[in-house]
PDB file of C-alpha atoms in Angstrom:
ATOM      1  CA  MET A   1      92.802  76.721  30.350  1.00  0.00           C
ATOM      2  CA  TYR A   2      91.465  77.294  33.967  1.00  0.00           C
ATOM      3  CA  GLN A   3      89.821  80.231  35.678  1.00  0.00           C
ATOM      4  CA  LEU A   4      88.845  81.131  39.192  1.00  0.00           C
ATOM      5  CA  LYS A   5      85.133  81.330  39.975  1.00  0.00           C
ATOM      6  CA  ASN A   6      83.916  81.718  43.536  1.00  0.00           C
ATOM      7  CA  ASN A   7      87.544  80.916  44.762  1.00  0.00           C
ATOM      8  CA  THR A   8      87.357  77.544  42.785  1.00  0.00           C
ATOM      9  CA  LEU A   9      89.520  76.426  39.934  1.00  0.00           C
ATOM     10  CA  THR A  10      87.317  75.452  37.046  1.00  0.00           C
ATOM     11  CA  ASN A  11      87.914  74.182  33.537  1.00  0.00           C
ATOM     12  CA  VAL A  12      86.822  76.743  31.027  1.00  0.00           C
ATOM     13  CA  VAL A  13      87.143  74.243  28.123  1.00  0.00           C
ATOM     14  CA  SER A  14      85.365  70.944  27.586  1.00  0.00           C
ATOM     15  CA  CYS A  15      86.725  67.741  29.276  1.00  0.00           C
ATOM     16  CA  PRO A  16      85.628  64.900  27.017  1.00  0.00           C
ATOM     17  CA  ALA A  17      86.203  61.478  28.220  1.00  0.00           C
ATOM     18  CA  THR A  18      87.933  59.112  25.785  1.00  0.00           C
ATOM     19  CA  THR A  19      86.688  55.557  25.420  1.00  0.00           C
ATOM     20  CA  PRO A  20      88.868  53.145  27.310  1.00  0.00           C
ATOM     21  CA  ILE A  21      89.873  49.537  26.545  1.00  0.00           C
ATOM     22  CA  LYS A  22      87.859  47.156  28.614  1.00  0.00           C
ATOM     23  CA  ASP A  23      90.867  45.059  29.898  1.00  0.00           C
ATOM     24  CA  ALA A  24      93.573  47.694  29.949  1.00  0.00           C
ATOM     25  CA  ALA A  25      94.899  48.889  33.385  1.00  0.00           C
ATOM     26  CA  LEU A  26      97.443  51.406  34.641  1.00  0.00           C
ATOM     27  CA  VAL A  27      99.232  50.705  38.000  1.00  0.00           C
ATOM     28  CA  VAL A  28     101.330  53.449  39.523  1.00  0.00           C
ATOM     29  CA  GLU A  29     103.869  52.995  42.216  1.00  0.00           C
ATOM     30  CA  GLY A  30     104.496  55.648  44.982  1.00  0.00           C
ATOM     31  CA  GLY A  31     107.836  56.883  46.078  1.00  0.00           C
ATOM     32  CA  GLY A  32     107.468  60.380  47.646  1.00  0.00           C
ATOM     33  CA  GLN A  33     109.150  63.172  45.761  1.00  0.00           C
ATOM     34  CA  ARG A  34     110.497  60.585  43.200  1.00  0.00           C
ATOM     35  CA  GLY A  35     106.951  60.460  41.977  1.00  0.00           C
ATOM     36  CA  ILE A  36     107.866  63.471  39.849  1.00  0.00           C
ATOM     37  CA  PHE A  37     109.280  61.018  37.325  1.00  0.00           C
ATOM     38  CA  THR A  38     105.742  59.602  37.011  1.00  0.00           C
ATOM     39  CA  ALA A  39     104.380  63.089  36.722  1.00  0.00           C
ATOM     40  CA  GLY A  40     106.540  63.603  33.722  1.00  0.00           C
ATOM     41  CA  ILE A  41     105.252  60.451  31.994  1.00  0.00           C
ATOM     42  CA  LEU A  42     101.659  61.202  32.549  1.00  0.00           C
ATOM     43  CA  ASP A  43     101.988  64.813  31.456  1.00  0.00           C
ATOM     44  CA  SER A  44     103.510  63.605  28.196  1.00  0.00           C
ATOM     45  CA  TRP A  45     100.373  61.341  27.906  1.00  0.00           C
ATOM     46  CA  LEU A  46      97.970  64.178  28.666  1.00  0.00           C
ATOM     47  CA  ALA A  47      99.659  66.210  25.858  1.00  0.00           C
ATOM     48  CA  HIS A  48      98.626  63.485  23.470  1.00  0.00           C
ATOM     49  CA  ASP A  49      95.232  62.740  25.082  1.00  0.00           C
ATOM     50  CA  PHE A  50      96.296  59.254  25.834  1.00  0.00           C
ATOM     51  CA  ASN A  51      94.282  57.396  28.389  1.00  0.00           C
ATOM     52  CA  PRO A  52      92.986  54.159  27.191  1.00  0.00           C
ATOM     53  CA  PHE A  53      92.657  52.549  30.689  1.00  0.00           C
ATOM     54  CA  SER A  54      89.385  51.245  32.164  1.00  0.00           C
ATOM     55  CA  LEU A  55      91.085  50.529  35.483  1.00  0.00           C
ATOM     56  CA  LEU A  56      93.740  52.759  37.233  1.00  0.00           C
ATOM     57  CA  ILE A  57      95.342  51.956  40.651  1.00  0.00           C
ATOM     58  CA  GLY A  58      97.750  54.192  42.396  1.00  0.00           C
ATOM     59  CA  THR A  59      99.582  53.962  45.640  1.00  0.00           C
ATOM     60  CA  SER A  60     100.608  57.094  47.691  1.00  0.00           C
ATOM     61  CA  ALA A  61     102.368  59.426  45.413  1.00  0.00           C
ATOM     62  CA  GLY A  62     101.161  57.231  42.666  1.00  0.00           C
ATOM     63  CA  ALA A  63      97.544  58.091  43.617  1.00  0.00           C
ATOM     64  CA  GLN A  64      98.332  61.762  43.727  1.00  0.00           C
ATOM     65  CA  ASN A  65      99.753  61.402  40.159  1.00  0.00           C
ATOM     66  CA  LEU A  66      96.669  59.659  38.890  1.00  0.00           C
ATOM     67  CA  SER A  67      94.446  62.288  40.442  1.00  0.00           C
ATOM     68  CA  SER A  68      96.130  64.897  38.251  1.00  0.00           C
ATOM     69  CA  TYR A  69      96.011  62.590  35.232  1.00  0.00           C
ATOM     70  CA  MET A  70      92.326  61.950  35.722  1.00  0.00           C
ATOM     71  CA  THR A  71      91.575  65.640  36.086  1.00  0.00           C
ATOM     72  CA  LYS A  72      93.665  66.424  32.929  1.00  0.00           C
ATOM     73  CA  GLN A  73      95.622  69.110  34.750  1.00  0.00           C
ATOM     74  CA  SER A  74      99.119  68.863  33.081  1.00  0.00           C
ATOM     75  CA  GLY A  75     101.761  70.161  35.552  1.00  0.00           C
ATOM     76  CA  HIS A  76      99.543  70.007  38.548  1.00  0.00           C
ATOM     77  CA  ALA A  77     101.472  66.926  40.068  1.00  0.00           C
ATOM     78  CA  LYS A  78     104.854  68.610  39.226  1.00  0.00           C
ATOM     79  CA  ARG A  79     103.795  71.752  40.980  1.00  0.00           C
ATOM     80  CA  SER A  80     102.497  70.005  44.028  1.00  0.00           C
ATOM     81  CA  ILE A  81     105.754  68.025  44.491  1.00  0.00           C
ATOM     82  CA  MET A  82     108.117  70.990  43.824  1.00  0.00           C
ATOM     83  CA  GLN A  83     106.268  73.395  45.993  1.00  0.00           C
ATOM     84  CA  LEU A  84     104.091  71.720  48.658  1.00  0.00           C
ATOM     85  CA  SER A  85     106.180  68.695  49.529  1.00  0.00           C
ATOM     86  CA  LYS A  86     109.329  70.855  49.697  1.00  0.00           C
ATOM     87  CA  HIS A  87     107.691  73.449  52.049  1.00  0.00           C
ATOM     88  CA  PRO A  88     109.048  73.367  55.623  1.00  0.00           C
ATOM     89  CA  ASP A  89     105.616  73.187  56.923  1.00  0.00           C
ATOM     90  CA  PHE A  90     105.075  69.806  55.304  1.00  0.00           C
ATOM     91  CA  PHE A  91     108.079  67.918  56.621  1.00  0.00           C
ATOM     92  CA  ASP A  92     110.276  68.472  59.803  1.00  0.00           C
ATOM     93  CA  ILE A  93     112.037  65.562  61.311  1.00  0.00           C
ATOM     94  CA  LYS A  94     112.224  67.417  64.630  1.00  0.00           C
ATOM     95  CA  ARG A  95     108.476  67.953  65.054  1.00  0.00           C
ATOM     96  CA  PRO A  96     107.737  64.780  67.099  1.00  0.00           C
ATOM     97  CA  LEU A  97     109.820  66.353  69.923  1.00  0.00           C
ATOM     98  CA  SER A  98     106.919  68.670  70.408  1.00  0.00           C
ATOM     99  CA  GLY A  99     104.229  66.062  69.875  1.00  0.00           C
ATOM    100  CA  ARG A 100     103.448  66.857  66.259  1.00  0.00           C
ATOM    101  CA  ASN A 101     103.614  64.736  63.157  1.00  0.00           C
ATOM    102  CA  THR A 102     106.843  64.517  61.251  1.00  0.00           C
ATOM    103  CA  VAL A 103     104.864  64.809  57.954  1.00  0.00           C
ATOM    104  CA  ASP A 104     102.041  67.280  58.362  1.00  0.00           C
ATOM    105  CA  LEU A 105      99.343  65.839  55.834  1.00  0.00           C
ATOM    106  CA  ASP A 106      96.738  68.077  57.275  1.00  0.00           C
ATOM    107  CA  TRP A 107      98.691  71.173  56.157  1.00  0.00           C
ATOM    108  CA  TYR A 108      99.366  69.636  52.785  1.00  0.00           C
ATOM    109  CA  PHE A 109      95.808  68.729  52.061  1.00  0.00           C
ATOM    110  CA  ASP A 110      94.531  72.121  53.394  1.00  0.00           C
ATOM    111  CA  ARG A 111      96.779  73.619  50.718  1.00  0.00           C
ATOM    112  CA  VAL A 112      95.393  71.285  47.986  1.00  0.00           C
ATOM    113  CA  ASN A 113      92.027  73.046  48.638  1.00  0.00           C
ATOM    114  CA  ASP A 114      93.709  76.427  47.643  1.00  0.00           C
ATOM    115  CA  PRO A 115      92.806  77.474  44.152  1.00  0.00           C
ATOM    116  CA  GLU A 116      96.232  77.144  42.742  1.00  0.00           C
ATOM    117  CA  TYR A 117      96.446  73.546  43.702  1.00  0.00           C
ATOM    118  CA  GLN A 118      92.776  72.575  43.581  1.00  0.00           C
ATOM    119  CA  LEU A 119      91.828  69.528  41.566  1.00  0.00           C
ATOM    120  CA  ASN A 120      89.182  69.806  38.842  1.00  0.00           C
ATOM    121  CA  MET A 121      86.543  67.524  40.054  1.00  0.00           C
ATOM    122  CA  ASN A 122      84.172  68.158  37.215  1.00  0.00           C
ATOM    123  CA  CYS A 123      86.705  66.703  34.787  1.00  0.00           C
ATOM    124  CA  ALA A 124      87.492  63.862  37.128  1.00  0.00           C
ATOM    125  CA  GLN A 125      83.803  62.819  37.172  1.00  0.00           C
ATOM    126  CA  ALA A 126      83.534  63.009  33.352  1.00  0.00           C
ATOM    127  CA  GLN A 127      86.610  60.658  33.032  1.00  0.00           C
ATOM    128  CA  LEU A 128      85.242  58.218  35.734  1.00  0.00           C
ATOM    129  CA  LYS A 129      81.886  57.629  33.853  1.00  0.00           C
ATOM    130  CA  ASN A 130      83.451  54.668  32.006  1.00  0.00           C
ATOM    131  CA  ARG A 131      86.574  54.041  34.296  1.00  0.00           C
ATOM    132  CA  GLN A 132      87.355  52.819  37.819  1.00  0.00           C
ATOM    133  CA  LEU A 133      90.020  54.631  39.833  1.00  0.00           C
ATOM    134  CA  LEU A 134      91.320  53.041  42.974  1.00  0.00           C
ATOM    135  CA  PHE A 135      93.613  54.380  45.708  1.00  0.00           C
ATOM    136  CA  SER A 136      95.641  51.718  47.402  1.00  0.00           C
ATOM    137  CA  ALA A 137      95.804  52.020  51.161  1.00  0.00           C
ATOM    138  CA  THR A 138      96.682  49.814  54.240  1.00  0.00           C
ATOM    139  CA  ASN A 139      94.178  49.100  57.034  1.00  0.00           C
ATOM    140  CA  ILE A 140      96.077  49.445  60.242  1.00  0.00           C
ATOM    141  CA  ASN A 141      94.077  46.630  61.704  1.00  0.00           C
ATOM    142  CA  GLY A 142      96.436  43.861  60.660  1.00  0.00           C
ATOM    143  CA  PHE A 143      98.268  46.110  58.106  1.00  0.00           C
ATOM    144  CA  CYS A 144      96.272  44.483  55.255  1.00  0.00           C
ATOM    145  CA  PRO A 145      95.649  45.984  51.773  1.00  0.00           C
ATOM    146  CA  ALA A 146      92.575  48.021  51.030  1.00  0.00           C
ATOM    147  CA  PHE A 147      91.332  49.757  47.842  1.00  0.00           C
ATOM    148  CA  LEU A 148      89.468  52.998  48.164  1.00  0.00           C
ATOM    149  CA  GLU A 149      87.415  54.330  45.285  1.00  0.00           C
ATOM    150  CA  PRO A 150      87.178  58.182  45.407  1.00  0.00           C
ATOM    151  CA  THR A 151      84.218  60.321  44.714  1.00  0.00           C
ATOM    152  CA  ALA A 152      84.184  64.127  44.388  1.00  0.00           C
ATOM    153  CA  ASP A 153      82.913  64.275  48.059  1.00  0.00           C
ATOM    154  CA  ASN A 154      85.724  62.179  49.522  1.00  0.00           C
ATOM    155  CA  TRP A 155      88.511  62.336  47.095  1.00  0.00           C
ATOM    156  CA  LEU A 156      91.116  64.182  49.291  1.00  0.00           C
ATOM    157  CA  THR A 157      90.238  62.127  52.299  1.00  0.00           C
ATOM    158  CA  MET A 158      91.083  58.912  50.456  1.00  0.00           C
ATOM    159  CA  LEU A 159      94.168  60.470  48.799  1.00  0.00           C
ATOM    160  CA  LYS A 160      95.386  61.364  52.274  1.00  0.00           C
ATOM    161  CA  ALA A 161      94.911  57.815  53.503  1.00  0.00           C
ATOM    162  CA  SER A 162      96.823  56.389  50.618  1.00  0.00           C
ATOM    163  CA  SER A 163      99.648  58.820  51.551  1.00  0.00           C
ATOM    164  CA  ALA A 164      99.688  58.621  55.314  1.00  0.00           C
ATOM    165  CA  LEU A 165     103.005  57.027  56.254  1.00  0.00           C
ATOM    166  CA  PRO A 166     102.728  55.121  59.471  1.00  0.00           C
ATOM    167  CA  TYR A 167     104.428  56.674  62.587  1.00  0.00           C
ATOM    168  CA  LEU A 168     105.242  59.790  60.580  1.00  0.00           C
ATOM    169  CA  TYR A 169     101.545  60.666  60.418  1.00  0.00           C
ATOM    170  CA  LYS A 170     100.688  59.075  63.747  1.00  0.00           C
ATOM    171  CA  LYS A 171      96.862  58.674  63.739  1.00  0.00           C
ATOM    172  CA  GLY A 172      96.282  57.447  60.187  1.00  0.00           C
ATOM    173  CA  VAL A 173      93.189  58.541  58.426  1.00  0.00           C
ATOM    174  CA  ALA A 174      89.826  57.594  59.580  1.00  0.00           C
ATOM    175  CA  ILE A 175      87.329  56.297  56.943  1.00  0.00           C
ATOM    176  CA  GLY A 176      84.208  54.662  58.201  1.00  0.00           C
ATOM    177  CA  ASP A 177      85.091  52.327  61.061  1.00  0.00           C
ATOM    178  CA  GLY A 178      88.597  51.860  59.972  1.00  0.00           C
ATOM    179  CA  HIS A 179      91.852  53.842  60.053  1.00  0.00           C
ATOM    180  CA  TYR A 180      94.171  53.698  57.003  1.00  0.00           C
ATOM    181  CA  VAL A 181      97.886  54.525  56.286  1.00  0.00           C
ATOM    182  CA  ASP A 182     100.023  54.584  53.060  1.00  0.00           C
ATOM    183  CA  GLY A 183      99.143  51.921  50.532  1.00  0.00           C
ATOM    184  CA  GLY A 184     102.809  51.109  49.997  1.00  0.00           C
ATOM    185  CA  VAL A 185     103.048  49.446  53.410  1.00  0.00           C
ATOM    186  CA  ALA A 186     100.915  46.427  52.424  1.00  0.00           C
ATOM    187  CA  LEU A 187     100.975  46.533  48.533  1.00  0.00           C
ATOM    188  CA  PRO A 188     103.614  48.726  47.125  1.00  0.00           C
ATOM    189  CA  ILE A 189     102.877  47.932  43.544  1.00  0.00           C
ATOM    190  CA  PRO A 190      99.228  46.583  43.347  1.00  0.00           C
ATOM    191  CA  ILE A 191      99.586  44.940  39.888  1.00  0.00           C
ATOM    192  CA  GLN A 192      98.228  41.603  41.002  1.00  0.00           C
ATOM    193  CA  GLU A 193      95.052  43.426  42.126  1.00  0.00           C
ATOM    194  CA  ALA A 194      94.690  44.807  38.605  1.00  0.00           C
ATOM    195  CA  TYR A 195      95.014  41.373  37.015  1.00  0.00           C
ATOM    196  CA  HIS A 196      92.539  39.900  39.664  1.00  0.00           C
ATOM    197  CA  ARG A 197      90.061  42.564  38.586  1.00  0.00           C
ATOM    198  CA  GLY A 198      90.100  41.415  34.945  1.00  0.00           C
ATOM    199  CA  ALA A 199      92.927  43.499  33.445  1.00  0.00           C
ATOM    200  CA  LYS A 200      94.941  41.610  30.799  1.00  0.00           C
ATOM    201  CA  LYS A 201      96.917  44.677  29.338  1.00  0.00           C
ATOM    202  CA  ILE A 202      98.723  46.391  32.150  1.00  0.00           C
ATOM    203  CA  ILE A 203     101.142  49.184  32.208  1.00  0.00           C
ATOM    204  CA  VAL A 204     103.177  49.739  35.423  1.00  0.00           C
ATOM    205  CA  LEU A 205     104.923  52.982  36.154  1.00  0.00           C
ATOM    206  CA  ARG A 206     107.802  52.631  38.548  1.00  0.00           C
ATOM    207  CA  THR A 207     110.093  55.108  40.431  1.00  0.00           C
ATOM    208  CA  VAL A 208     112.944  52.780  40.741  1.00  0.00           C
ATOM    209  CA  PRO A 209     114.847  50.916  37.997  1.00  0.00           C
ATOM    210  CA  ALA A 210     113.176  47.863  36.561  1.00  0.00           C
ATOM    211  CA  HIS A 211     114.060  44.379  37.760  1.00  0.00           C
ATOM    212  CA  GLN A 212     115.727  45.761  40.815  1.00  0.00           C
ATOM    213  CA  TYR A 213     115.193  43.584  43.963  1.00  0.00           C
ATOM    214  CA  VAL A 214     116.338  45.894  46.736  1.00  0.00           C
ATOM    215  CA  GLN A 215     115.788  46.590  50.341  1.00  0.00           C
ATOM    216  CA  SER A 216     113.110  49.413  50.084  1.00  0.00           C
ATOM    217  CA  SER A 217     114.775  52.741  50.857  1.00  0.00           C
ATOM    218  CA  TRP A 218     111.223  53.878  51.835  1.00  0.00           C
ATOM    219  CA  ALA A 219     110.818  51.385  54.558  1.00  0.00           C
ATOM    220  CA  HIS A 220     114.390  51.587  55.831  1.00  0.00           C
ATOM    221  CA  LYS A 221     114.157  55.420  55.884  1.00  0.00           C
ATOM    222  CA  LEU A 222     111.110  55.065  58.060  1.00  0.00           C
ATOM    223  CA  LYS A 223     113.073  52.725  60.418  1.00  0.00           C
ATOM    224  CA  SER A 224     115.738  55.430  60.669  1.00  0.00           C
ATOM    225  CA  TRP A 225     113.216  58.081  61.432  1.00  0.00           C
ATOM    226  CA  VAL A 226     111.126  56.384  64.114  1.00  0.00           C
ATOM    227  CA  CYS A 227     112.809  53.250  65.561  1.00  0.00           C
ATOM    228  CA  SER A 228     113.151  53.130  69.225  1.00  0.00           C
ATOM    229  CA  SER A 229     113.388  50.157  71.765  1.00  0.00           C
ATOM    230  CA  GLN A 230     109.696  50.208  71.980  1.00  0.00           C
ATOM    231  CA  ARG A 231     108.834  50.663  68.255  1.00  0.00           C
ATOM    232  CA  CYS A 232     111.477  48.643  66.561  1.00  0.00           C
ATOM    233  CA  PRO A 233     109.916  45.327  66.601  1.00  0.00           C
ATOM    234  CA  LYS A 234     106.643  46.509  64.935  1.00  0.00           C
ATOM    235  CA  VAL A 235     108.652  48.683  62.528  1.00  0.00           C
ATOM    236  CA  LEU A 236     110.664  45.672  61.330  1.00  0.00           C
ATOM    237  CA  ASP A 237     107.509  43.712  60.842  1.00  0.00           C
ATOM    238  CA  ILE A 238     106.160  46.412  58.691  1.00  0.00           C
ATOM    239  CA  ILE A 239     109.479  46.487  56.667  1.00  0.00           C
ATOM    240  CA  THR A 240     109.424  42.630  56.414  1.00  0.00           C
ATOM    241  CA  GLY A 241     105.886  42.642  55.074  1.00  0.00           C
ATOM    242  CA  HIS A 242     106.548  45.551  52.824  1.00  0.00           C
ATOM    243  CA  GLU A 243     109.579  43.991  51.200  1.00  0.00           C
ATOM    244  CA  ASN A 244     107.934  40.521  50.624  1.00  0.00           C
ATOM    245  CA  ALA A 245     105.013  42.244  48.809  1.00  0.00           C
ATOM    246  CA  TYR A 246     107.337  44.317  46.868  1.00  0.00           C
ATOM    247  CA  ASN A 247     109.358  41.463  45.554  1.00  0.00           C
ATOM    248  CA  GLU A 248     106.160  39.299  44.902  1.00  0.00           C
ATOM    249  CA  ALA A 249     105.007  42.129  42.643  1.00  0.00           C
ATOM    250  CA  LEU A 250     108.342  42.213  40.817  1.00  0.00           C
ATOM    251  CA  ASP A 251     108.066  38.423  40.389  1.00  0.00           C
ATOM    252  CA  PHE A 252     104.582  38.999  38.940  1.00  0.00           C
ATOM    253  CA  ILE A 253     105.782  41.555  36.452  1.00  0.00           C
ATOM    254  CA  GLN A 254     108.714  39.497  35.181  1.00  0.00           C
ATOM    255  CA  SER A 255     106.745  36.201  34.887  1.00  0.00           C
ATOM    256  CA  PRO A 256     103.096  37.245  34.329  1.00  0.00           C
ATOM    257  CA  PRO A 257     100.266  34.863  33.717  1.00  0.00           C
ATOM    258  CA  GLU A 258     100.026  33.654  30.057  1.00  0.00           C
ATOM    259  CA  ASP A 259      96.902  35.653  29.370  1.00  0.00           C
ATOM    260  CA  ALA A 260      98.466  38.975  30.571  1.00  0.00           C
ATOM    261  CA  GLN A 261     100.564  41.552  28.696  1.00  0.00           C
ATOM    262  CA  ILE A 262     102.700  43.864  31.069  1.00  0.00           C
ATOM    263  CA  ILE A 263     104.654  46.647  30.195  1.00  0.00           C
ATOM    264  CA  GLU A 264     106.930  48.321  32.797  1.00  0.00           C
ATOM    265  CA  ILE A 265     108.114  51.970  32.430  1.00  0.00           C
ATOM    266  CA  ALA A 266     110.830  52.663  34.823  1.00  0.00           C
ATOM    267  CA  PRO A 267     113.895  54.917  35.090  1.00  0.00           C
ATOM    268  CA  LEU A 268     116.996  53.567  33.492  1.00  0.00           C
ATOM    269  CA  LYS A 269     118.977  54.547  36.584  1.00  0.00           C
ATOM    270  CA  THR A 270     118.515  55.494  40.097  1.00  0.00           C
ATOM    271  CA  LEU A 271     116.524  58.862  40.275  1.00  0.00           C
ATOM    272  CA  ALA A 272     118.324  61.886  41.434  1.00  0.00           C
ATOM    273  CA  SER A 273     115.290  62.835  43.715  1.00  0.00           C
ATOM    274  CA  ARG A 274     114.624  61.294  46.993  1.00  0.00           C
ATOM    275  CA  ILE A 275     111.530  60.381  49.043  1.00  0.00           C
ATOM    276  CA  LEU A 276     111.792  63.778  50.817  1.00  0.00           C
ATOM    277  CA  GLY A 277     114.512  66.464  50.885  1.00  0.00           C
ATOM    278  CA  SER A 278     115.129  66.609  47.093  1.00  0.00           C
ATOM    279  CA  SER A 279     116.742  69.509  45.307  1.00  0.00           C
ATOM    280  CA  ASP A 280     114.944  71.633  42.698  1.00  0.00           C
ATOM    281  CA  GLU A 281     117.604  70.466  40.179  1.00  0.00           C
ATOM    282  CA  ALA A 282     117.001  66.803  41.042  1.00  0.00           C
ATOM    283  CA  LEU A 283     113.289  67.068  40.701  1.00  0.00           C
ATOM    284  CA  ALA A 284     113.435  68.945  37.436  1.00  0.00           C
ATOM    285  CA  ALA A 285     115.836  66.359  35.956  1.00  0.00           C
ATOM    286  CA  ASP A 286     113.682  63.440  36.947  1.00  0.00           C
ATOM    287  CA  TYR A 287     110.534  65.149  35.619  1.00  0.00           C
ATOM    288  CA  ASN A 288     112.183  65.710  32.329  1.00  0.00           C
ATOM    289  CA  MET A 289     113.420  62.084  32.172  1.00  0.00           C
ATOM    290  CA  GLY A 290     109.858  60.934  32.824  1.00  0.00           C
ATOM    291  CA  TYR A 291     108.363  63.250  30.163  1.00  0.00           C
ATOM    292  CA  GLU A 292     110.823  61.965  27.542  1.00  0.00           C
ATOM    293  CA  MET A 293     110.179  58.188  28.453  1.00  0.00           C
ATOM    294  CA  GLY A 294     106.442  58.809  28.297  1.00  0.00           C
ATOM    295  CA  THR A 295     106.913  60.397  24.797  1.00  0.00           C
ATOM    296  CA  GLN A 296     109.169  57.634  23.672  1.00  0.00           C
ATOM    297  CA  PHE A 297     106.471  55.085  24.778  1.00  0.00           C
ATOM    298  CA  LEU A 298     103.816  56.738  22.649  1.00  0.00           C
ATOM    299  CA  SER A 299     106.075  56.576  19.604  1.00  0.00           C
ATOM    300  CA  SER A 300     106.890  52.979  20.055  1.00  0.00           C
ATOM    301  CA  HIS A 301     104.937  50.014  19.023  1.00  0.00           C
ATOM    302  CA  HIS A 302     104.131  49.197  22.573  1.00  0.00           C
ATOM    303  CA  ALA A 303     101.654  52.008  22.786  1.00  0.00           C
ATOM    304  CA  ALA A 304      99.429  50.328  19.926  1.00  0.00           C
ATOM    305  CA  LEU A 305      98.571  47.631  22.416  1.00  0.00           C
ATOM    306  CA  PHE A 306      96.717  50.205  24.429  1.00  0.00           C
ATOM    307  CA  SER A 307      95.158  52.144  21.523  1.00  0.00           C
ATOM    308  CA  GLU A 308      92.635  49.686  20.249  1.00  0.00           C
ATOM    309  CA  HIS A 309      88.968  50.876  20.134  1.00  0.00           C
TER     310      HIS A 309
END
């Protein structure tokens, strides 16, 4: 239950932190509006107070989903996707003609500060006392991966950096001396990072069917939106790097190290929703699918691997 106090959304019930498993990690892929599938999974886990992870890493829409998960605000990510990401002020393919960003992340994150969309930072801080949360981003200097650790003071800035599609949000996000864009550019599924940080039990939440080696619709949609004679070579370099990293992550998932246990939760078929421009019906269907699959996971023997204390 939440109430407004001084124009701030606050939790009026306690927000106790569960005790995580030391080597358990959750890795969450992005995917724009397709992240509503992930929102369904995480909402089903919130309903059962399931969060055994000591390390959580999210990319782009995955980072946004993890934000709602860590603040224990069931329905928050779903509402943000179905309302904010569908608003005409957020995305307009014609805006570059007037010198503006195709995707207006400034508008989006200004709205996230509104009471009805605000994250409960008090709850997040309670959850982070014995966990580490990382947002995957890409440093535009060399387009190399970076992992940002949010605090209450910089949470939205780092979330914006993880979500800033290159060229569609032209300037990137300044943090310190660097500028950052969407984490999916350099490392779309940062599962290797979780393992290198000591995780041995890893759940990966996907927004495309498992074991599917494909040309990324995310990157090729970017090409169709921004490619011109001047930009094409750089865009193609980005796509190539993105797809190589994507397939390396899939190889890792399918053939993990001997000391690692990996469980992949992915849609059984291509989601009805898209990166942007999805219908309400498609988003609702994909959310329900995710919620059902999250519930099924909790009722299966796999969940026992992540419930030891």
